Short mmCIF file of C-alpha atoms and ligand atoms in Angstrom, two decimals:
data_model
loop_
_atom_site.label_atom_id
_atom_site.label_comp_id
_atom_site.label_asym_id
_atom_site.label_seq_id
_atom_site.Cartn_x
_atom_site.Cartn_y
_atom_site.Cartn_z
CA MET A 87 29.20 -45.45 44.90
CA GLN A 88 29.94 -42.03 43.60
CA GLU A 89 31.80 -41.26 40.40
CA ILE A 90 33.77 -38.03 39.71
CA PHE A 91 35.45 -37.15 36.44
CA ALA A 92 38.09 -34.47 36.69
CA GLU A 93 39.71 -32.68 33.67
CA ARG A 94 42.74 -32.32 35.94
CA ALA A 95 43.39 -33.88 39.34
CA LEU A 96 46.22 -33.55 41.67
CA LEU A 97 47.51 -37.03 42.48
CA ALA A 98 50.30 -38.21 44.66
CA ASP A 99 52.85 -37.90 41.87
CA GLY A 100 51.60 -34.67 40.55
CA TRP A 101 48.85 -33.38 38.01
CA ALA A 102 47.06 -35.98 35.85
CA ALA A 103 44.56 -35.35 33.10
CA LYS A 104 41.11 -37.01 32.64
CA VAL A 105 40.96 -38.68 36.04
CA HIS A 106 38.03 -40.85 37.06
CA VAL A 107 37.72 -41.18 40.98
CA THR A 108 35.24 -43.75 42.47
CA ILE A 109 34.13 -43.26 46.02
CA GLY A 110 33.00 -46.35 47.94
CA GLU A 111 30.00 -46.65 50.25
CA ASP A 112 32.35 -46.57 53.08
CA GLY A 113 33.53 -42.98 52.30
CA ARG A 114 36.91 -44.13 51.01
CA ILE A 115 38.40 -43.66 47.65
CA ALA A 116 37.86 -47.01 45.82
CA ARG A 117 39.44 -46.43 42.46
CA VAL A 118 41.47 -43.80 40.55
CA ILE A 119 41.87 -44.10 36.79
CA ARG A 120 43.98 -41.81 34.62
CA ASP A 121 43.30 -40.83 30.90
CA SER A 122 39.69 -42.11 31.45
CA PRO A 123 36.84 -41.14 29.01
CA ALA A 124 34.24 -38.78 30.63
CA GLY A 125 31.43 -41.16 31.53
CA VAL A 126 27.78 -40.46 31.80
CA GLY A 127 26.03 -40.11 35.24
CA VAL A 128 29.37 -38.79 36.55
CA ALA A 129 30.10 -35.61 38.42
CA HIS A 130 32.27 -33.55 35.98
CA VAL A 131 34.67 -31.06 37.51
CA PRO A 132 37.54 -29.03 36.02
CA VAL A 133 39.98 -29.29 38.82
CA LEU A 134 40.06 -31.81 41.70
CA LEU A 135 42.42 -31.71 44.75
CA PRO A 136 42.68 -33.71 47.84
CA ALA A 137 40.91 -31.54 50.57
CA MET A 138 42.79 -30.64 53.64
CA GLY A 139 41.78 -30.44 57.25
CA ASN A 140 41.56 -27.32 59.34
CA LEU A 141 43.94 -28.15 62.14
CA HIS A 142 42.84 -25.59 64.70
CA SER A 143 39.52 -24.18 65.56
CA HIS A 144 37.50 -22.72 68.46
CA THR A 145 34.07 -22.71 66.69
CA PHE A 146 32.31 -20.58 69.31
CA GLN A 147 34.64 -17.60 68.52
CA ARG A 148 32.98 -17.37 65.13
CA ALA A 149 29.95 -15.70 66.78
CA MET A 150 32.12 -12.85 68.14
CA ALA A 151 33.88 -12.13 64.84
CA GLY A 152 34.00 -8.28 64.50
CA LEU A 153 33.00 -7.63 67.99
CA ALA A 154 36.58 -7.05 69.17
CA GLU A 155 37.65 -4.64 66.60
CA ARG A 156 37.00 -1.54 68.52
CA ARG A 157 40.06 -0.18 70.44
CA GLY A 158 39.38 -0.51 74.28
CA PRO A 159 40.12 1.86 77.02
CA SER A 160 43.68 0.52 77.82
CA GLU A 161 46.89 2.11 76.70
CA ARG A 162 47.43 -0.63 74.16
CA ASP A 163 44.94 -2.96 72.61
CA SER A 164 46.48 -6.42 72.63
CA PHE A 165 45.90 -10.15 72.58
CA TRP A 166 45.17 -9.87 76.35
CA THR A 167 42.42 -7.28 75.96
CA TRP A 168 41.00 -9.36 73.13
CA ARG A 169 40.96 -12.33 75.41
CA ALA A 170 39.12 -10.45 78.10
CA VAL A 171 36.44 -9.60 75.44
CA MET A 172 36.29 -13.23 74.37
CA TYR A 173 35.94 -14.50 78.02
CA ARG A 174 32.99 -12.28 78.60
CA PHE A 175 31.42 -13.40 75.31
CA LEU A 176 31.71 -17.13 75.96
CA ASP A 177 30.06 -16.73 79.46
CA LEU A 178 26.85 -15.84 77.56
CA LEU A 179 26.57 -18.98 75.42
CA THR A 180 23.95 -21.74 75.97
CA PRO A 181 24.57 -25.26 74.84
CA GLU A 182 22.09 -24.82 71.98
CA GLU A 183 23.95 -21.74 70.83
CA ILE A 184 27.31 -23.38 71.00
CA GLU A 185 25.95 -26.08 68.65
CA ALA A 186 24.34 -23.60 66.21
CA VAL A 187 27.51 -21.55 66.01
CA ALA A 188 29.60 -24.65 65.51
CA ALA A 189 27.38 -25.86 62.61
CA GLN A 190 27.69 -22.41 61.04
CA ALA A 191 31.52 -22.38 61.33
CA PHE A 192 31.80 -26.05 60.10
CA MET A 193 29.59 -25.24 57.15
CA GLU A 194 31.69 -22.27 56.25
CA MET A 195 34.91 -24.35 56.54
CA GLN A 196 33.54 -26.76 54.07
CA GLU A 197 32.53 -24.04 51.70
CA ALA A 198 36.08 -22.80 52.06
CA GLY A 199 37.54 -26.14 51.09
CA PHE A 200 38.27 -27.83 54.40
CA ALA A 201 37.00 -31.43 54.51
CA ALA A 202 37.83 -31.93 58.14
CA VAL A 203 38.65 -30.12 61.29
CA ALA A 204 40.36 -30.47 64.61
CA GLU A 205 38.19 -28.78 67.11
CA PHE A 206 40.09 -27.56 70.09
CA HIS A 207 37.21 -27.60 72.45
CA TYR A 208 37.59 -26.10 75.92
CA LEU A 209 33.95 -25.15 76.96
CA HIS A 210 32.99 -27.79 79.40
CA ASN A 211 31.19 -26.26 82.33
CA ARG A 212 28.34 -23.83 83.12
CA PRO A 213 29.08 -20.17 83.41
CA GLY A 214 30.62 -19.77 86.83
CA GLY A 215 32.28 -23.27 86.74
CA ALA A 216 29.61 -25.74 88.00
CA ALA A 217 29.66 -28.98 85.94
CA TYR A 218 26.77 -30.16 83.74
CA ALA A 219 25.24 -33.41 84.74
CA ASP A 220 27.00 -35.03 81.71
CA PRO A 221 30.59 -33.87 81.33
CA VAL A 222 30.15 -34.10 77.57
CA GLU A 223 27.13 -31.79 77.53
CA LEU A 224 29.05 -29.27 75.53
CA SER A 225 31.31 -31.60 73.69
CA ALA A 226 28.20 -33.44 72.46
CA ARG A 227 27.10 -30.15 70.86
CA ILE A 228 30.24 -30.14 68.70
CA PHE A 229 29.72 -33.78 67.80
CA ALA A 230 26.18 -32.96 66.73
CA ALA A 231 27.22 -30.01 64.70
CA ALA A 232 29.92 -32.05 62.90
CA ALA A 233 27.31 -34.73 62.18
CA GLU A 234 24.75 -32.25 60.84
CA THR A 235 27.34 -30.59 58.48
CA GLY A 236 29.15 -33.82 57.57
CA ILE A 237 32.60 -32.36 58.24
CA GLY A 238 35.20 -34.88 59.25
CA LEU A 239 35.86 -34.18 62.94
CA THR A 240 38.97 -34.91 65.12
CA MET A 241 37.66 -33.94 68.46
CA LEU A 242 40.18 -32.42 70.83
CA PRO A 243 38.81 -32.10 74.36
CA VAL A 244 40.93 -29.50 76.08
CA TYR A 245 42.42 -29.85 79.56
CA TYR A 246 42.62 -26.47 81.25
CA ASN A 247 43.40 -26.34 84.92
CA ARG A 248 45.12 -23.10 85.92
CA GLY A 249 45.33 -19.47 85.11
CA GLY A 250 48.98 -19.09 84.37
CA VAL A 251 52.46 -20.61 84.35
CA ASP A 252 52.86 -19.54 87.97
CA GLY A 253 49.89 -21.82 88.96
CA ARG A 254 47.42 -19.05 89.74
CA LEU A 255 43.77 -20.03 89.97
CA LEU A 256 41.23 -19.85 87.15
CA ALA A 257 38.95 -16.78 87.13
CA GLY A 258 36.01 -15.35 85.37
CA GLY A 259 35.21 -16.85 81.99
CA GLN A 260 38.00 -19.45 82.53
CA LEU A 261 35.74 -21.28 85.02
CA ARG A 262 33.94 -22.80 82.16
CA PHE A 263 37.15 -24.60 81.02
CA ALA A 264 38.04 -26.17 84.37
CA ASN A 265 38.84 -29.83 84.88
CA ASP A 266 41.11 -31.86 87.03
CA LEU A 267 42.73 -35.10 85.79
CA GLU A 268 39.88 -37.20 87.27
CA SER A 269 37.05 -35.21 85.67
CA PHE A 270 38.89 -34.99 82.39
CA ALA A 271 39.41 -38.82 82.36
CA ALA A 272 35.56 -39.16 82.77
CA LEU A 273 35.02 -36.59 79.96
CA LEU A 274 37.22 -38.59 77.66
CA GLU A 275 35.40 -41.88 78.43
CA ARG A 276 32.08 -40.31 77.62
CA ALA A 277 33.50 -38.81 74.32
CA LYS A 278 34.65 -42.25 73.29
CA GLU A 279 31.06 -43.60 73.89
CA ILE A 280 29.67 -40.96 71.69
CA ILE A 281 32.16 -41.47 68.95
CA HIS A 282 31.06 -45.16 68.62
CA GLY A 283 27.76 -43.84 67.21
CA LEU A 284 29.41 -41.50 64.78
CA PRO A 285 30.81 -41.79 61.20
CA THR A 286 33.99 -43.97 61.37
CA ASP A 287 36.25 -41.12 60.13
CA THR A 288 35.55 -39.29 63.51
CA GLY A 289 38.72 -39.05 65.58
CA LEU A 290 39.70 -38.23 69.17
CA GLY A 291 42.78 -36.57 70.60
CA ILE A 292 43.81 -34.67 73.63
CA ALA A 293 44.65 -30.98 73.95
CA PRO A 294 46.36 -29.70 77.01
CA HIS A 295 45.63 -26.04 76.40
CA SER A 296 49.03 -24.44 76.98
CA LEU A 297 51.95 -24.31 79.40
CA ARG A 298 49.95 -21.51 81.01
CA ALA A 299 46.94 -23.69 81.73
CA VAL A 300 48.51 -27.06 82.38
CA SER A 301 51.26 -27.90 84.95
CA PRO A 302 54.37 -29.79 83.80
CA ALA A 303 53.26 -32.76 86.11
CA ASP A 304 49.74 -32.88 84.52
CA LEU A 305 51.26 -32.55 80.97
CA LYS A 306 53.44 -35.63 81.63
CA VAL A 307 50.42 -37.64 82.73
CA LEU A 308 48.13 -36.53 79.86
CA GLU A 309 50.81 -37.40 77.26
CA THR A 310 50.47 -41.06 78.14
CA TRP A 311 46.64 -41.39 77.96
CA LEU A 312 45.93 -41.94 74.21
CA PRO A 313 49.33 -42.96 72.93
CA ASP A 314 48.51 -43.02 69.25
CA ALA A 315 46.14 -40.12 69.13
CA PRO A 316 46.79 -36.49 68.13
CA PHE A 317 48.07 -34.45 70.90
CA HIS A 318 47.65 -30.65 70.37
CA MET A 319 48.77 -27.64 72.41
CA HIS A 320 49.08 -23.90 72.09
CA ILE A 321 52.63 -22.62 72.63
CA ALA A 322 54.78 -19.55 72.27
CA GLU A 323 52.16 -17.21 70.77
CA GLN A 324 52.72 -14.13 72.70
CA THR A 325 55.97 -12.68 74.10
CA ALA A 326 54.41 -12.22 77.63
CA GLU A 327 53.85 -16.11 77.57
CA VAL A 328 57.55 -16.67 76.61
CA GLU A 329 58.72 -14.34 79.39
CA GLU A 330 56.47 -16.02 81.97
CA THR A 331 57.72 -19.45 81.05
CA LEU A 332 61.31 -18.30 81.19
CA ALA A 333 60.73 -16.83 84.65
CA VAL A 334 58.94 -19.87 86.14
CA LEU A 335 60.30 -22.82 84.21
CA GLY A 336 63.74 -21.40 83.39
CA ALA A 337 63.51 -21.99 79.72
CA ARG A 338 61.56 -20.63 76.65
CA PRO A 339 58.39 -22.55 75.92
CA ILE A 340 59.45 -24.62 72.90
CA GLU A 341 62.86 -25.16 74.40
CA TRP A 342 61.28 -26.32 77.72
CA LEU A 343 58.86 -28.59 75.94
CA LEU A 344 61.41 -30.30 73.65
CA GLU A 345 63.62 -30.93 76.59
CA HIS A 346 60.99 -32.30 79.01
CA LEU A 347 58.44 -34.19 76.73
CA PRO A 348 58.69 -36.79 73.99
CA VAL A 349 57.56 -34.44 71.29
CA ASP A 350 57.20 -36.41 68.01
CA ASP A 351 55.01 -36.69 64.87
CA GLY A 352 51.82 -37.22 67.04
CA TRP A 353 52.11 -33.77 68.26
CA CYS A 354 50.78 -30.56 66.81
CA LEU A 355 51.96 -27.32 68.35
CA ILE A 356 49.74 -24.30 67.68
CA HIS A 357 51.35 -20.90 66.76
CA CYS A 358 55.02 -21.39 67.70
CA THR A 359 55.34 -17.73 66.78
CA HIS A 360 58.27 -16.84 69.10
CA MET A 361 61.23 -19.10 68.61
CA GLU A 362 64.97 -18.66 68.67
CA PRO A 363 66.76 -20.17 65.69
CA TYR A 364 67.84 -23.22 67.75
CA GLU A 365 64.21 -23.94 68.69
CA THR A 366 63.02 -23.52 65.05
CA LYS A 367 65.58 -26.23 63.99
CA ALA A 368 64.83 -28.44 66.98
CA LEU A 369 61.10 -28.29 66.41
CA ALA A 370 61.58 -29.08 62.70
CA ARG A 371 63.65 -32.12 63.59
CA SER A 372 61.09 -33.43 66.08
CA GLY A 373 58.52 -34.32 63.29
CA ALA A 374 55.77 -32.37 65.00
CA VAL A 375 53.42 -30.27 63.01
CA ALA A 376 53.49 -26.51 63.64
CA GLY A 377 49.80 -25.48 63.61
CA LEU A 378 49.82 -22.06 61.90
CA CYS A 379 46.73 -19.84 62.01
CA PRO A 380 47.99 -16.86 59.93
CA VAL A 381 44.78 -14.92 59.71
CA THR A 382 44.11 -15.14 63.51
CA GLU A 383 47.77 -14.55 64.31
CA ALA A 384 47.64 -11.26 62.29
CA ASN A 385 44.37 -10.32 63.84
CA LEU A 386 45.60 -10.79 67.34
CA GLY A 387 49.07 -9.20 66.70
CA ASP A 388 50.94 -12.30 67.67
CA GLY A 389 53.96 -11.86 65.55
CA ILE A 390 55.33 -13.67 62.44
CA PHE A 391 56.27 -17.23 62.39
CA ASP A 392 59.67 -18.08 60.91
CA ALA A 393 58.36 -20.25 58.14
CA THR A 394 61.43 -19.64 55.93
CA HIS A 395 63.87 -21.37 58.27
CA PHE A 396 61.41 -23.75 59.68
CA THR A 397 60.59 -25.33 56.23
CA THR A 398 64.21 -25.13 55.20
CA ALA A 399 65.00 -27.19 58.13
CA GLY A 400 62.32 -29.77 57.06
CA GLY A 401 59.66 -28.62 59.45
CA ARG A 402 56.04 -29.66 58.79
CA PHE A 403 53.11 -27.30 59.15
CA GLY A 404 49.37 -27.13 58.60
CA ILE A 405 46.85 -24.37 58.86
CA GLY A 406 43.93 -23.61 61.18
CA SER A 407 41.31 -20.94 61.32
CA ASP A 408 41.51 -20.66 65.15
CA SER A 409 39.44 -17.63 66.19
CA ASN A 410 37.32 -17.94 63.02
CA ILE A 411 37.38 -14.20 62.55
CA ARG A 412 37.38 -15.20 58.94
CA ILE A 413 37.07 -18.69 57.59
CA SER A 414 39.17 -18.95 54.41
CA LEU A 415 41.50 -21.54 53.37
CA ASN A 416 43.11 -19.73 50.50
CA GLU A 417 43.51 -16.62 52.66
CA GLU A 418 45.28 -18.55 55.38
CA LEU A 419 47.91 -19.73 52.89
CA ARG A 420 48.09 -16.43 51.31
CA GLN A 421 48.73 -14.61 54.64
CA LEU A 422 51.34 -17.10 55.51
CA GLU A 423 53.33 -16.39 52.35
CA TYR A 424 52.63 -12.72 52.53
CA SER A 425 53.93 -12.46 56.17
CA GLN A 426 57.15 -13.97 55.01
CA ARG A 427 57.43 -11.60 52.12
CA LEU A 428 56.80 -8.59 54.28
CA ASN A 429 59.29 -9.90 56.91
CA ASP A 430 62.02 -10.89 54.42
CA ARG A 431 61.33 -8.06 51.86
CA ALA A 432 61.34 -10.70 49.20
CA ARG A 433 58.92 -12.44 46.78
CA VAL A 434 57.94 -16.09 46.41
CA VAL A 435 59.51 -17.15 49.68
CA LEU A 436 58.01 -20.54 50.67
CA ALA A 437 58.86 -22.37 47.40
CA GLU A 438 62.17 -23.63 46.02
CA SER A 439 63.47 -22.10 42.83
CA GLY A 440 61.37 -22.99 39.82
CA HIS A 441 58.39 -24.02 42.05
CA SER A 442 55.02 -22.53 42.58
CA ALA A 443 54.31 -20.97 45.98
CA GLY A 444 50.55 -21.93 45.79
CA ARG A 445 51.54 -25.50 45.10
CA ARG A 446 54.16 -25.87 47.88
CA LEU A 447 51.93 -24.13 50.40
CA TYR A 448 48.98 -26.45 49.46
CA ASP A 449 51.09 -29.63 49.43
CA ARG A 450 52.75 -28.98 52.75
CA ALA A 451 49.54 -27.86 54.45
CA LEU A 452 47.77 -30.86 53.14
CA ALA A 453 50.31 -33.37 54.54
CA GLY A 454 50.61 -31.53 57.87
CA SER A 455 46.94 -31.36 58.43
CA ALA A 456 46.44 -35.08 57.73
CA GLN A 457 49.24 -35.81 60.21
CA ALA A 458 47.92 -33.45 62.85
CA LEU A 459 44.33 -34.77 62.59
CA GLY A 460 45.46 -38.41 62.50
CA ARG A 461 43.45 -38.70 59.37
CA LYS A 462 44.07 -41.18 56.63
CA ALA A 463 43.63 -38.39 54.02
CA GLY A 464 45.60 -35.90 51.95
CA VAL A 465 46.16 -37.96 48.84
CA ILE A 466 43.80 -39.03 46.06
CA ALA A 467 44.52 -42.69 46.32
CA PRO A 468 42.65 -45.88 46.91
CA GLY A 469 41.90 -46.57 50.65
CA LYS A 470 42.19 -42.93 51.76
CA TRP A 471 39.13 -40.98 53.04
CA ALA A 472 37.42 -39.29 50.09
CA ASP A 473 38.29 -35.73 51.26
CA LEU A 474 37.98 -33.94 47.91
CA VAL A 475 37.63 -30.46 46.83
CA ALA A 476 36.73 -29.18 43.32
CA LEU A 477 37.73 -25.80 41.91
CA SER A 478 36.44 -23.74 39.14
CA PRO A 479 39.45 -21.78 38.22
CA ARG A 480 38.87 -18.26 36.93
CA GLU A 481 42.26 -17.77 35.28
CA ALA A 482 42.23 -16.73 31.71
CA PHE A 483 45.39 -18.57 30.75
CA PRO A 484 45.17 -22.17 30.05
CA ALA A 485 47.19 -24.12 32.61
CA LEU A 486 49.01 -26.03 29.97
CA ARG A 487 52.38 -24.47 30.55
CA HIS A 488 51.95 -23.89 34.22
CA PRO A 489 49.97 -26.72 35.65
CA ASP A 490 49.94 -25.21 39.21
CA LEU A 491 48.13 -22.13 37.99
CA PRO A 492 44.70 -23.24 39.52
CA LEU A 493 46.41 -23.34 42.97
CA ASP A 494 48.25 -20.07 42.43
CA GLY A 495 45.11 -18.48 41.16
CA TRP A 496 43.11 -19.69 44.08
CA ILE A 497 45.47 -18.73 46.77
CA PHE A 498 46.75 -15.50 45.47
CA ALA A 499 44.08 -14.13 43.22
CA GLY A 500 40.89 -16.06 43.75
CA ASP A 501 38.00 -16.01 46.03
CA HIS A 502 34.95 -18.05 45.24
CA ALA A 503 36.73 -20.91 43.59
CA VAL A 504 35.40 -23.90 45.51
CA THR A 505 32.50 -25.52 43.73
CA ASP A 506 32.19 -29.00 45.39
CA LEU A 507 33.55 -30.65 48.60
CA TRP A 508 33.40 -34.20 49.91
CA SER A 509 34.28 -35.08 53.53
CA ALA A 510 34.97 -38.76 53.65
CA GLY A 511 32.68 -39.18 50.59
CA ARG A 512 29.84 -36.98 52.04
CA HIS A 513 29.10 -34.58 49.25
CA MET A 514 28.21 -31.57 51.25
CA VAL A 515 29.07 -28.53 49.02
CA ARG A 516 27.59 -28.27 45.65
CA GLU A 517 27.73 -25.26 43.30
CA GLY A 518 29.67 -23.49 46.00
CA ARG A 519 27.00 -23.93 48.66
CA HIS A 520 26.54 -26.27 51.51
CA ILE A 521 23.53 -28.36 50.95
CA LYS A 522 22.06 -27.46 54.35
CA ARG A 523 23.12 -23.70 54.24
CA ASP A 524 19.72 -22.22 54.43
CA MET A 525 18.69 -23.93 57.59
CA ILE A 526 21.98 -23.73 59.41
CA ALA A 527 22.42 -20.02 58.54
CA ALA A 528 18.92 -19.13 59.58
CA ARG A 529 19.37 -20.79 62.93
CA TYR A 530 22.78 -19.11 63.37
CA ARG A 531 21.30 -15.66 62.68
CA ALA A 532 18.52 -16.29 65.28
CA CYS A 533 21.20 -17.32 67.75
CA LEU A 534 23.15 -14.05 67.15
CA THR A 535 20.01 -11.99 67.91
CA ALA A 536 19.33 -13.84 71.04
CA ILE A 537 22.96 -13.45 72.20
CA ALA A 538 22.99 -9.72 71.41
CA GLU A 539 19.91 -9.22 73.57
CA ARG A 540 21.79 -10.60 76.54
CA MET A 541 24.96 -8.59 75.96
C1 NGQ B 149 42.04 -19.81 72.93
N1 NGQ B 149 43.34 -18.33 71.54
O1 NGQ B 149 42.25 -20.81 73.61
O2 NGQ B 149 40.98 -19.53 72.29
C2 NGQ B 149 43.20 -18.81 72.87
C3 NGQ B 149 43.03 -17.77 73.81
C4 NGQ B 149 44.56 -18.21 75.64
C5 NGQ B 149 44.59 -18.04 71.07
N2 NGQ B 149 45.51 -18.33 71.77
C6 NGQ B 149 43.14 -18.07 75.20
N3 NGQ B 149 44.68 -17.47 69.78
O3 NGQ B 149 45.44 -18.55 74.88
O4 NGQ B 149 44.79 -17.94 76.93
ZN1 ZN B 150 43.63 -21.61 69.69
#
């Protein structure tokens, strides 16, 4: 049992003072007591929040952060030129390096305040496309990195079968992603076997990569395979993808998807950047989570998600660090709000009158990520996973008159606010540092050096 005493904690019905939380041996919250005396032998924290999950990550891309910020030779640098760099980079990576980079990224996520992650994992084969003897050779690296860091993992093996909506063949770096339905079924079976030996908060879902990489027929098959599991997919991120979908399928991506598949609250659609107003409303009504990755979307020049109308229509969202160009929970939420402000030329957009933007962003992303990860978390209440984050607010004003100040301070003004983090009760970040930081970071640096020598 672990005991935490928080001066202030964000509970399901709002802020409460002097909260005593007990975490059971099983990693779940056992007890929550308000107005409790500060006990002895108890971790004492100023502010305690439910910790959210990072709903979209490709960990290997962390190792190329900064390498694609030079303008290339083409007329216009774009998502597609970035993708070509990314494909060349991933072709260099060994299984050991994929694990070391994943561990570094997971550790940084926990230090940023994420208790869990949905890893959208599409590296399956050797460079050039030959299969490994074990189809989960590379997926097992992600499981190992999660186990080492203690992050809560929802594993999303990715199905990637073709090079574009027109059905063109995979080429170059994409050969590492390839599966057909038969090989993918075998991969999922092996993934289930591995999960049996992992912490019980580990989850499994399916991720058809996109309408570009998966045929309508395969998508309809995959959708039936793990009925209650998370089902994630990239969609409508780039205008070229919208145009290709219109040309081949006769409808815009979100429009087509909502019409042809039973999109519901088990689905998480990543990006959804380009929607017509009728798609925004229909997506909101579906109950699916929009997986927003504001920092990556800005980095890749995707465009601006219409969060204003989506949330007004009751749409659910969570946030992901996607390319991991920067791993920062508060910066994702800040970027999301700022993109709306710049677009609407307004202030405090994603909160109703009289409410705090930080609080609204945090509450919504918390609920959206728990839904998207299929994780019984997101609330400090008995029975839920003990996914918890403690903050050390820097603000000078006492939060008495404005209880959401710790959140607004963290998201809009703060940086190094996270002091402690628990993932399903595993107390992995203490005094702002992951307990295995030195070892994981040293191994990561050695990998970067080795990769650089092969570039
Ligand atoms: C990915 N990333 O799967 O890593 C993609 C690039 C693609 C983003 N879409 C590949 N941000 O979409 O074709
Ligand atoms: Zn992605």
